[in-house]
PDB file of N, CA, C and O in Angstrom:
ATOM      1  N   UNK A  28     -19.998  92.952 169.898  1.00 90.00           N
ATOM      2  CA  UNK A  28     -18.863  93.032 168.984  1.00 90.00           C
ATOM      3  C   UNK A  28     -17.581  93.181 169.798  1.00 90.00           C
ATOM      4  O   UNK A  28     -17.319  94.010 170.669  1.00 90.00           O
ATOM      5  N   UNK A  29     -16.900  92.256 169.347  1.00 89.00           N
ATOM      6  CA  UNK A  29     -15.334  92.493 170.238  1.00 89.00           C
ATOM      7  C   UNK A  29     -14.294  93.649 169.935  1.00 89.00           C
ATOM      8  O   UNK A  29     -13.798  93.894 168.835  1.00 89.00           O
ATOM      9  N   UNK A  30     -14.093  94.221 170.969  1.00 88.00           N
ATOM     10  CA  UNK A  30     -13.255  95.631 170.607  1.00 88.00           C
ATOM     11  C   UNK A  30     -12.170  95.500 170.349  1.00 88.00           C
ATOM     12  O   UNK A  30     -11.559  96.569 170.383  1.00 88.00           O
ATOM     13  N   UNK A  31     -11.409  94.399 170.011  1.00 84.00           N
ATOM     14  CA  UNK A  31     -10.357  93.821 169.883  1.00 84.00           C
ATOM     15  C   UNK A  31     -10.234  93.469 168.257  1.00 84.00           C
ATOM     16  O   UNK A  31      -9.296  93.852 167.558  1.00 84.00           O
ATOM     17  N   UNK A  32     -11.135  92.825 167.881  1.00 87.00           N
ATOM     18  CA  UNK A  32     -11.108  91.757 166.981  1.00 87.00           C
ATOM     19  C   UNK A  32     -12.468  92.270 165.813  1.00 87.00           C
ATOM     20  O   UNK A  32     -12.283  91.945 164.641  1.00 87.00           O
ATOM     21  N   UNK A  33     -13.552  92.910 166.088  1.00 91.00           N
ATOM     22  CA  UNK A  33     -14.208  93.070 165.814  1.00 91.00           C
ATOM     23  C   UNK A  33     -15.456  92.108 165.240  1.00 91.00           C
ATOM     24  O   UNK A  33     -16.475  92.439 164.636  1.00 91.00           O
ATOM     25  N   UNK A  34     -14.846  90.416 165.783  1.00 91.00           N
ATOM     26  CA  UNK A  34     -15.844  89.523 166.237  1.00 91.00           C
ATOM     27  C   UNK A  34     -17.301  89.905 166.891  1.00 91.00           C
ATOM     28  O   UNK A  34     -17.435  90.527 167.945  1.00 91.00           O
ATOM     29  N   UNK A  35     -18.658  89.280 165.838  1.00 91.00           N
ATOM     30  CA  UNK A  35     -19.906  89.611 166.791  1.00 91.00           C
ATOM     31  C   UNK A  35     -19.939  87.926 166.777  1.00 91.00           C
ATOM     32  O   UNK A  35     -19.545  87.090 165.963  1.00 91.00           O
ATOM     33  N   UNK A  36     -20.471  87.865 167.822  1.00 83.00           N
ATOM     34  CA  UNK A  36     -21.010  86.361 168.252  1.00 83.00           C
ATOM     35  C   UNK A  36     -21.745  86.788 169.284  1.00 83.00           C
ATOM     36  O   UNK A  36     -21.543  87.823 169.919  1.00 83.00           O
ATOM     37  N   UNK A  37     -22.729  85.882 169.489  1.00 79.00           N
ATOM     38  CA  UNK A  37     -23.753  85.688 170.183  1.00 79.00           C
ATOM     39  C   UNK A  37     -23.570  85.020 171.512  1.00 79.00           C
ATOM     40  O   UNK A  37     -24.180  85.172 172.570  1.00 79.00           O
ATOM     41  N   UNK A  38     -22.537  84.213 171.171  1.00 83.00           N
ATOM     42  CA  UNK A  38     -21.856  82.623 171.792  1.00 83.00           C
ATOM     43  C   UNK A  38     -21.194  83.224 173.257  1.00 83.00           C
ATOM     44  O   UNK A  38     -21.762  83.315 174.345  1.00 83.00           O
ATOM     45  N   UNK A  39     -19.798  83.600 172.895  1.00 88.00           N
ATOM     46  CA  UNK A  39     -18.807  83.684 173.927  1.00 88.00           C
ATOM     47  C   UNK A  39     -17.995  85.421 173.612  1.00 88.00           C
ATOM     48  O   UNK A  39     -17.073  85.862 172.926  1.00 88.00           O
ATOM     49  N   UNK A  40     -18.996  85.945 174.571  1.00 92.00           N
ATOM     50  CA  UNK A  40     -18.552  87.600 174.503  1.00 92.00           C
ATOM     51  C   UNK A  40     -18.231  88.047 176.341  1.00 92.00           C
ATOM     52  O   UNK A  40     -19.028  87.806 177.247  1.00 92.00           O
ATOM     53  N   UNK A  41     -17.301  88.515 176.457  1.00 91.00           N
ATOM     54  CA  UNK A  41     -16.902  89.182 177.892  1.00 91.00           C
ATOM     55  C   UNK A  41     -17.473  90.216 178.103  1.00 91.00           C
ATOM     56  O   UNK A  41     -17.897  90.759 177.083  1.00 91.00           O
ATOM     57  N   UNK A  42     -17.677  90.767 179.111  1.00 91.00           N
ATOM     58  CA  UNK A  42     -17.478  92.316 179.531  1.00 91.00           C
ATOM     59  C   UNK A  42     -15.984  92.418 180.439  1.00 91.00           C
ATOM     60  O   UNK A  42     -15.814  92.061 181.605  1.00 91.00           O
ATOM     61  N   UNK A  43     -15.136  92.931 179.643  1.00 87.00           N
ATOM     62  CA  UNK A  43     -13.766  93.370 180.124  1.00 87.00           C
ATOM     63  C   UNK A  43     -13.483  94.488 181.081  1.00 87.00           C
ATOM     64  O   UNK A  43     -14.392  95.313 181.174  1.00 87.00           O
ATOM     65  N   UNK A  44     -12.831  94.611 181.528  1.00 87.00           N
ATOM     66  CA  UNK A  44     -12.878  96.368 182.349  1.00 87.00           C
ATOM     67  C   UNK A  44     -11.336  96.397 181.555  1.00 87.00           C
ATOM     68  O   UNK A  44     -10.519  95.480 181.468  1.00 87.00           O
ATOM     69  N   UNK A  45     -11.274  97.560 181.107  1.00 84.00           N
ATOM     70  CA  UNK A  45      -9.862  98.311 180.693  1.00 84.00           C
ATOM     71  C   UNK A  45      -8.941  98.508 181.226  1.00 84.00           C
ATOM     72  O   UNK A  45      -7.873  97.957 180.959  1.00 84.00           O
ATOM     73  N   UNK A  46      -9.201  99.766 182.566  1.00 82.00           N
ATOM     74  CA  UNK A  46      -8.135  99.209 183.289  1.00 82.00           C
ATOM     75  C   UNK A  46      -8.666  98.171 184.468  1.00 82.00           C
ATOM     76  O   UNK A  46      -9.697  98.270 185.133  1.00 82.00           O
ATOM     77  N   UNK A  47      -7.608  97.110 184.523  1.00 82.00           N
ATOM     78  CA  UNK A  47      -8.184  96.018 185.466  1.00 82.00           C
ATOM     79  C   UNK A  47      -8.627  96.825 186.832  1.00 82.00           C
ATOM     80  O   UNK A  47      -8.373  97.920 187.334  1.00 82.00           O
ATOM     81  N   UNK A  48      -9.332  95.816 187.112  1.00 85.00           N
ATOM     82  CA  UNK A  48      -9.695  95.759 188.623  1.00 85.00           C
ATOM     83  C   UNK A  48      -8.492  95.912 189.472  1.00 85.00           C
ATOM     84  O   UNK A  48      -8.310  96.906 190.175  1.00 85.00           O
ATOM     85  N   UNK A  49      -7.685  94.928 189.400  1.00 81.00           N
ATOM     86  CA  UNK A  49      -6.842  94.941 190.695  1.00 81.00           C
ATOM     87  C   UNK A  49      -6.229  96.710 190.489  1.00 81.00           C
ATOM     88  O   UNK A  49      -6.145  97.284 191.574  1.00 81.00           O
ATOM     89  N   UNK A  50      -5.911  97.377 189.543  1.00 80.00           N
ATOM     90  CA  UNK A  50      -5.085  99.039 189.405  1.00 80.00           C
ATOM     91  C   UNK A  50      -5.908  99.646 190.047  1.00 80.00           C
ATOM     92  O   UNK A  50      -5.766 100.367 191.034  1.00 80.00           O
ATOM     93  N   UNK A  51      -7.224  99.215 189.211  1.00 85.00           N
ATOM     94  CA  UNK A  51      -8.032 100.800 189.879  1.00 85.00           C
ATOM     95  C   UNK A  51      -9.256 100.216 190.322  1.00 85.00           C
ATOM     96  O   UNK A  51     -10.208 100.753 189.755  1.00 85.00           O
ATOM     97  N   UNK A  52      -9.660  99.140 191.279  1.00 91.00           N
ATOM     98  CA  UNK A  52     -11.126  99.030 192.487  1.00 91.00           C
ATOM     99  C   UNK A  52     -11.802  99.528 191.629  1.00 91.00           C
ATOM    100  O   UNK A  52     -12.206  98.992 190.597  1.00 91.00           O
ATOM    101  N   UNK A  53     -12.069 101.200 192.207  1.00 91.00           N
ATOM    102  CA  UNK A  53     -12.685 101.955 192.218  1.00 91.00           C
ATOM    103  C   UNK A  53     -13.748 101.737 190.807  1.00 91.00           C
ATOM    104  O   UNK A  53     -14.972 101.735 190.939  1.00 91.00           O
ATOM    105  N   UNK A  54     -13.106 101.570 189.551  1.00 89.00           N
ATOM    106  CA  UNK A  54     -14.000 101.485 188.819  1.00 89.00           C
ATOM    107  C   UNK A  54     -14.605 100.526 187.818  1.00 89.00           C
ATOM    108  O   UNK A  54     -14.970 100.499 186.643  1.00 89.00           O
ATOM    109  N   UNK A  55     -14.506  99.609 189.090  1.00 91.00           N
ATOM    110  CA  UNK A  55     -14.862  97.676 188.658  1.00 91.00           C
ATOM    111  C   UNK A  55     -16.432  98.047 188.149  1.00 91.00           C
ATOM    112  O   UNK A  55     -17.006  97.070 187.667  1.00 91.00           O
ATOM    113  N   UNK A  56     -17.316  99.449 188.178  1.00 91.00           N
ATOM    114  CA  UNK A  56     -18.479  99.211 187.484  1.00 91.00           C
ATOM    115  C   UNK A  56     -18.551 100.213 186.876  1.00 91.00           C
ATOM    116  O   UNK A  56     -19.713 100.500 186.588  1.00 91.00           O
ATOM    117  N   UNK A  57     -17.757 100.951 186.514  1.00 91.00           N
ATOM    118  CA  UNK A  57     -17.869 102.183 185.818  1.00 91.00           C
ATOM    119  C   UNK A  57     -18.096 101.768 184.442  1.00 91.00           C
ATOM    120  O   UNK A  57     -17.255 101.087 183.856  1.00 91.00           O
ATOM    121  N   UNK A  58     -19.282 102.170 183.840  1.00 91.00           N
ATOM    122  CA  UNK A  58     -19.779 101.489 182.265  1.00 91.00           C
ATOM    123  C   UNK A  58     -18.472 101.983 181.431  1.00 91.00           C
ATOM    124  O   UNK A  58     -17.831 101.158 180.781  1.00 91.00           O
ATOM    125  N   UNK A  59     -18.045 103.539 181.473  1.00 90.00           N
ATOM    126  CA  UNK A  59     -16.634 103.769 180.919  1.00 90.00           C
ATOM    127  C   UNK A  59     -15.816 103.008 181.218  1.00 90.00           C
ATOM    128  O   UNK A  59     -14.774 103.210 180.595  1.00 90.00           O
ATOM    129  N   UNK A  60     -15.768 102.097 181.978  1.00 88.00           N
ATOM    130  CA  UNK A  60     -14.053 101.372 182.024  1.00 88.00           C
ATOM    131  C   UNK A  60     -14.854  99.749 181.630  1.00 88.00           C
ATOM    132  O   UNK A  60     -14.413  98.661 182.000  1.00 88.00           O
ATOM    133  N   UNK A  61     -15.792  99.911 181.011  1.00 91.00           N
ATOM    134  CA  UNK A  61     -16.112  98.595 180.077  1.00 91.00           C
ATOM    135  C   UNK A  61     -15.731  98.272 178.722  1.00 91.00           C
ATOM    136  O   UNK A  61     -15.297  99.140 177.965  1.00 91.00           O
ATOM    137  N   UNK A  62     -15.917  96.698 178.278  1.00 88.00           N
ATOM    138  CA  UNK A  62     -15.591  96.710 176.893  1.00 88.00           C
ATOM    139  C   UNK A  62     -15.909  95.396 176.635  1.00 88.00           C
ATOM    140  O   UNK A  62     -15.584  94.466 177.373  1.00 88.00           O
ATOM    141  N   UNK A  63     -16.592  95.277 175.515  1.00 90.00           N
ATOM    142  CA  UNK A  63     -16.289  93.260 174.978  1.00 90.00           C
ATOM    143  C   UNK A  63     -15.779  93.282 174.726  1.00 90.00           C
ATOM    144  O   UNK A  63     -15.295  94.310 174.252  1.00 90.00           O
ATOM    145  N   UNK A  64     -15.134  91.928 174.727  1.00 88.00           N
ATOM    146  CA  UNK A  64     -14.106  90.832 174.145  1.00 88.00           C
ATOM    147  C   UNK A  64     -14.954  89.589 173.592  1.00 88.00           C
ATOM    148  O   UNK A  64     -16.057  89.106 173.848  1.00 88.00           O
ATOM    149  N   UNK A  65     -13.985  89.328 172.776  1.00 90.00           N
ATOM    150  CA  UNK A  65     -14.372  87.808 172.006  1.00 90.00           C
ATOM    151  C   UNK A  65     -13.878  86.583 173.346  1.00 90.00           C
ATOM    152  O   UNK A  65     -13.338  87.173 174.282  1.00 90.00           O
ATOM    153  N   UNK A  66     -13.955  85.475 173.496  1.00 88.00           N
ATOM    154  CA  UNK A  66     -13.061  84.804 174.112  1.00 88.00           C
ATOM    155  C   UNK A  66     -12.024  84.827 173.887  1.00 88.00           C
ATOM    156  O   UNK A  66     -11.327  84.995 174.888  1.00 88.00           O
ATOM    157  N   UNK A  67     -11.232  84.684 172.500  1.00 86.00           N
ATOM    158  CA  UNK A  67     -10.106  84.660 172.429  1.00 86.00           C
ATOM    159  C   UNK A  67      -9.627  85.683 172.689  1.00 86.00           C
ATOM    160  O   UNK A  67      -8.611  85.460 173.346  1.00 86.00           O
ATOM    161  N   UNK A  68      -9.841  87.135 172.490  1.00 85.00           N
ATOM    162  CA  UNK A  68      -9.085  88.536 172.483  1.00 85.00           C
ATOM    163  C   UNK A  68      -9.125  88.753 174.296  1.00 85.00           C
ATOM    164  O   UNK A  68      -8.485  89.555 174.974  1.00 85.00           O
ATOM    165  N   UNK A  69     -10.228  87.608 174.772  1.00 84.00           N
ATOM    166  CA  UNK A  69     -10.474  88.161 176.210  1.00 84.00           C
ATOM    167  C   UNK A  69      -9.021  87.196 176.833  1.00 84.00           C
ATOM    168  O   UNK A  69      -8.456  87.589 177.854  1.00 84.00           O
ATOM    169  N   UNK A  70      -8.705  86.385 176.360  1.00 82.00           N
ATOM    170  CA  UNK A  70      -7.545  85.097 177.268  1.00 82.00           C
ATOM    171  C   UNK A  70      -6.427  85.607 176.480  1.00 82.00           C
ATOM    172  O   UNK A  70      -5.318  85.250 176.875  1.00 82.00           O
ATOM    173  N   UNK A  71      -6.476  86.405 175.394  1.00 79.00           N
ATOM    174  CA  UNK A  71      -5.097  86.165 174.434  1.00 79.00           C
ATOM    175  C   UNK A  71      -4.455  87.642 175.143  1.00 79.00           C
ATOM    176  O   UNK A  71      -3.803  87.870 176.161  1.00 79.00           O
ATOM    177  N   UNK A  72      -4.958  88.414 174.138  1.00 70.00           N
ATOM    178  CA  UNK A  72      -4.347  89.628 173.752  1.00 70.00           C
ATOM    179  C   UNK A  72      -4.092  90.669 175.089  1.00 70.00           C
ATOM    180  O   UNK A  72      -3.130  91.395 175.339  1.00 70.00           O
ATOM    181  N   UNK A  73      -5.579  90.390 175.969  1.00 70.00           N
ATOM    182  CA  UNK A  73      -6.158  91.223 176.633  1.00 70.00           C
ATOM    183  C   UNK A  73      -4.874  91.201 178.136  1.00 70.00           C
ATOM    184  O   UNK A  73      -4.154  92.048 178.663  1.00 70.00           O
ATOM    185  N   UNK A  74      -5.233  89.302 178.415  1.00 71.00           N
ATOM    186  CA  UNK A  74      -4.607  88.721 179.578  1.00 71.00           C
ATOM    187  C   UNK A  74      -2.598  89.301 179.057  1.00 71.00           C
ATOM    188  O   UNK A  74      -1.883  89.876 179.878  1.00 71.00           O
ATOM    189  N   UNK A  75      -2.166  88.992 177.764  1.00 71.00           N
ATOM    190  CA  UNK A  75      -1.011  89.751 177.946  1.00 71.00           C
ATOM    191  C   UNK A  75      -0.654  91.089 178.632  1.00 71.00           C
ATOM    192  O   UNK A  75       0.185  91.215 179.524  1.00 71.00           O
ATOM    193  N   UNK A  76      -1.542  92.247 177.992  1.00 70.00           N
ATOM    194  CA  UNK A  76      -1.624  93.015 178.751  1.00 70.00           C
ATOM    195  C   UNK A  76      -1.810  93.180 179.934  1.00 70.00           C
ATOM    196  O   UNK A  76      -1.217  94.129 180.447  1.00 70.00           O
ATOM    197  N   UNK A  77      -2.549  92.464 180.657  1.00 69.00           N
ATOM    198  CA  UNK A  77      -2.565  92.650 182.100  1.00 69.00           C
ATOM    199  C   UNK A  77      -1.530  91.905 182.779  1.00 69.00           C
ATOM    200  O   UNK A  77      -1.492  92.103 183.993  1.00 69.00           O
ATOM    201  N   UNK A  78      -0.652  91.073 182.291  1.00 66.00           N
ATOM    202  CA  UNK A  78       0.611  90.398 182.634  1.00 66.00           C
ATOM    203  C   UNK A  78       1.813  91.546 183.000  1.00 66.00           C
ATOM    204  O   UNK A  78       2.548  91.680 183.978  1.00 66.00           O
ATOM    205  N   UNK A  79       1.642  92.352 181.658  1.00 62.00           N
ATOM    206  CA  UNK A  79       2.633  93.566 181.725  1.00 62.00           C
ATOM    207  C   UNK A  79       2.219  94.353 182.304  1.00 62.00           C
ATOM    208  O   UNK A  79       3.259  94.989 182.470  1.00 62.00           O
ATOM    209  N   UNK A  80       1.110  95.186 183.064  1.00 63.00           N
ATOM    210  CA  UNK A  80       0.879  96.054 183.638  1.00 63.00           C
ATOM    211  C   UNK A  80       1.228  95.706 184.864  1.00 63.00           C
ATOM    212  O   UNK A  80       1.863  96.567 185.472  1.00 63.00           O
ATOM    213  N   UNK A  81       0.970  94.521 185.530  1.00 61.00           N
ATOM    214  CA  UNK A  81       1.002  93.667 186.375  1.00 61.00           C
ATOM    215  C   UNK A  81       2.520  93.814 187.273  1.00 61.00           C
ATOM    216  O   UNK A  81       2.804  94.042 188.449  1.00 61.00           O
ATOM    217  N   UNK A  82       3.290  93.550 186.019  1.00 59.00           N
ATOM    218  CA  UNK A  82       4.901  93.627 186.092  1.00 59.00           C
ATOM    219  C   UNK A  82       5.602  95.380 185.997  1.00 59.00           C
ATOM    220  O   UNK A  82       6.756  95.793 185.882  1.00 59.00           O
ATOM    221  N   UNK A  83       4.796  95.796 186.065  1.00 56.00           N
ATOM    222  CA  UNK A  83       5.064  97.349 186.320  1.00 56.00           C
ATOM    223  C   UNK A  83       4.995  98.234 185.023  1.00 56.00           C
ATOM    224  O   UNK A  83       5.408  99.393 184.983  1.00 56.00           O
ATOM    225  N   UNK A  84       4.462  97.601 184.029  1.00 51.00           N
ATOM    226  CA  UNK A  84       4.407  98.325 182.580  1.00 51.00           C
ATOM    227  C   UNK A  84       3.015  98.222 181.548  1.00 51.00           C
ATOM    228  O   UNK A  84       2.812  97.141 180.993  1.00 51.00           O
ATOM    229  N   UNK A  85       2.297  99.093 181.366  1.00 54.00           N
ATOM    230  CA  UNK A  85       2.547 100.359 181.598  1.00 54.00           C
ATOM    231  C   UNK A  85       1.879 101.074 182.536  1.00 54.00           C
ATOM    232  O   UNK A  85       0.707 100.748 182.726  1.00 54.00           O
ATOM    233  N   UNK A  86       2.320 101.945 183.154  1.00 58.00           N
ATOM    234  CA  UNK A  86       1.762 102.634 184.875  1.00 58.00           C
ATOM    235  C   UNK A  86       0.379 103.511 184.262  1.00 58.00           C
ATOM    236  O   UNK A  86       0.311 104.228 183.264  1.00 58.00           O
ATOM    237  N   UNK A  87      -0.380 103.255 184.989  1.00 58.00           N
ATOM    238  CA  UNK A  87      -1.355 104.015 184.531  1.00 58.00           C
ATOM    239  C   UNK A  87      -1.713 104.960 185.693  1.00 58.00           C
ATOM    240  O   UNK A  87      -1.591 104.649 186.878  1.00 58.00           O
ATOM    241  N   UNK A  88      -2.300 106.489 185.109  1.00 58.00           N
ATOM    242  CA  UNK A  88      -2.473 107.282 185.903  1.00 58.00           C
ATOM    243  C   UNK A  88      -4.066 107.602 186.770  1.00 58.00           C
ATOM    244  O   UNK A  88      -5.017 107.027 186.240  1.00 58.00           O
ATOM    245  N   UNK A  89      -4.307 108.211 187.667  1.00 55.00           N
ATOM    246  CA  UNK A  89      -4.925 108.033 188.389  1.00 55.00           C
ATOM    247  C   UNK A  89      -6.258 108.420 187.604  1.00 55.00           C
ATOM    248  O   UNK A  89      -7.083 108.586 188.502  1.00 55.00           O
ATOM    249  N   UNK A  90      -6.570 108.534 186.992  1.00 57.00           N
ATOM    250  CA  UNK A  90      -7.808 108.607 185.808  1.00 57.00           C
ATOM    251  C   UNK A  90      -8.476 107.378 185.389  1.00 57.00           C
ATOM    252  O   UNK A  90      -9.658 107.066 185.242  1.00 57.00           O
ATOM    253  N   UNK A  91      -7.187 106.679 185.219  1.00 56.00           N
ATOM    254  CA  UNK A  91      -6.964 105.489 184.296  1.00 56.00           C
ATOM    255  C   UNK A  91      -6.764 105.618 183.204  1.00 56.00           C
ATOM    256  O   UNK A  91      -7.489 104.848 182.574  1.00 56.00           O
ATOM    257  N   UNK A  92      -5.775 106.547 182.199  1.00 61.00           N
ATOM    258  CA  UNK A  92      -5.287 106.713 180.799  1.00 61.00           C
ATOM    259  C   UNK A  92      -3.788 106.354 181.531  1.00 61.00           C
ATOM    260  O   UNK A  92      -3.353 106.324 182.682  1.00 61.00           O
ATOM    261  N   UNK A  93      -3.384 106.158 180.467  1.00 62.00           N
ATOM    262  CA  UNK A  93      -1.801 105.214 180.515  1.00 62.00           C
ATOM    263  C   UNK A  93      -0.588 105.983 180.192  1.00 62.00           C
ATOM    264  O   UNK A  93      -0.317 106.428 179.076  1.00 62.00           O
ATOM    265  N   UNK A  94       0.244 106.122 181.447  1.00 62.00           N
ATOM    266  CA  UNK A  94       1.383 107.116 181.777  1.00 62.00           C
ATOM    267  C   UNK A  94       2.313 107.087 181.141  1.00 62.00           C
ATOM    268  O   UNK A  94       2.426 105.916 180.780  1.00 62.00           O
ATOM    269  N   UNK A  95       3.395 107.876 180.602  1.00 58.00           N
ATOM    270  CA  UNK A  95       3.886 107.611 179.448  1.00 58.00           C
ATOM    271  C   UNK A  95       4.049 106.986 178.501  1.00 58.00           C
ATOM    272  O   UNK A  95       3.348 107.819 177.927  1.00 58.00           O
ATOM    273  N   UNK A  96       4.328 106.219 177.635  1.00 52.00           N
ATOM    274  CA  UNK A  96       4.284 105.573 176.572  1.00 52.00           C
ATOM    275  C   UNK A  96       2.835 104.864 176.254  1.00 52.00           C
ATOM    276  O   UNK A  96       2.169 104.303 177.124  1.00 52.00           O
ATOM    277  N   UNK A  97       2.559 104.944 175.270  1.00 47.00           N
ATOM    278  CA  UNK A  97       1.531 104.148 175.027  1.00 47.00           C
ATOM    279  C   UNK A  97       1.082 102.787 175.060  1.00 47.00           C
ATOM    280  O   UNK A  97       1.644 101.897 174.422  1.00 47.00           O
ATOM    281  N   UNK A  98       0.056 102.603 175.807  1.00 45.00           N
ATOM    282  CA  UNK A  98      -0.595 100.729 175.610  1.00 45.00           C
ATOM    283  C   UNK A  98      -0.040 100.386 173.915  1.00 45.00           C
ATOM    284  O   UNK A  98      -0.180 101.068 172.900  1.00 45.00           O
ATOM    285  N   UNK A  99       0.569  99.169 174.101  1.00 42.00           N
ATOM    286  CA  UNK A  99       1.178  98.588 172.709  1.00 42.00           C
ATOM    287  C   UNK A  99       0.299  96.562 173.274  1.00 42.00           C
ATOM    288  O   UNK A  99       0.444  95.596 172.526  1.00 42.00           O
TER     289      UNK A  99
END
């Protein structure tokens, strides 16, 4: 089921990491920093977000929960 969208398919499901890989290595296998995606929520919604984090917004802290303001 997509955590995004709440799409089940059988077809085309991701395993996402939350916070990306490139922020935090460390927990490219941590089952907590997992999640499905649909395809689309995985290229659409998801990839925006990592565009903006990317670009310095929003900073996430060394945990990996998200430093002031909230993920939008």
């Amino acid at each position: 089921r997509c955590q995004i969208c709440g799409l089940i398919s059988r077809r085309e499901m991701f395993a996402d990491h939350i916070v990306p890989r490139k922020v935090r290595p460390d927990l490219a296998m941590e089952p907590r920093n997992l999640q499905t995606l649909c395809g689309t929520c995985h290229s659409g919604a998801k990839r925006a977000l990592e565009l903006r984090t990317a670009k310095g917004w929003p900073q996430i802290e060394r945990d990996g929960s998200p430093k002031g303001e909230a993920w939008t």
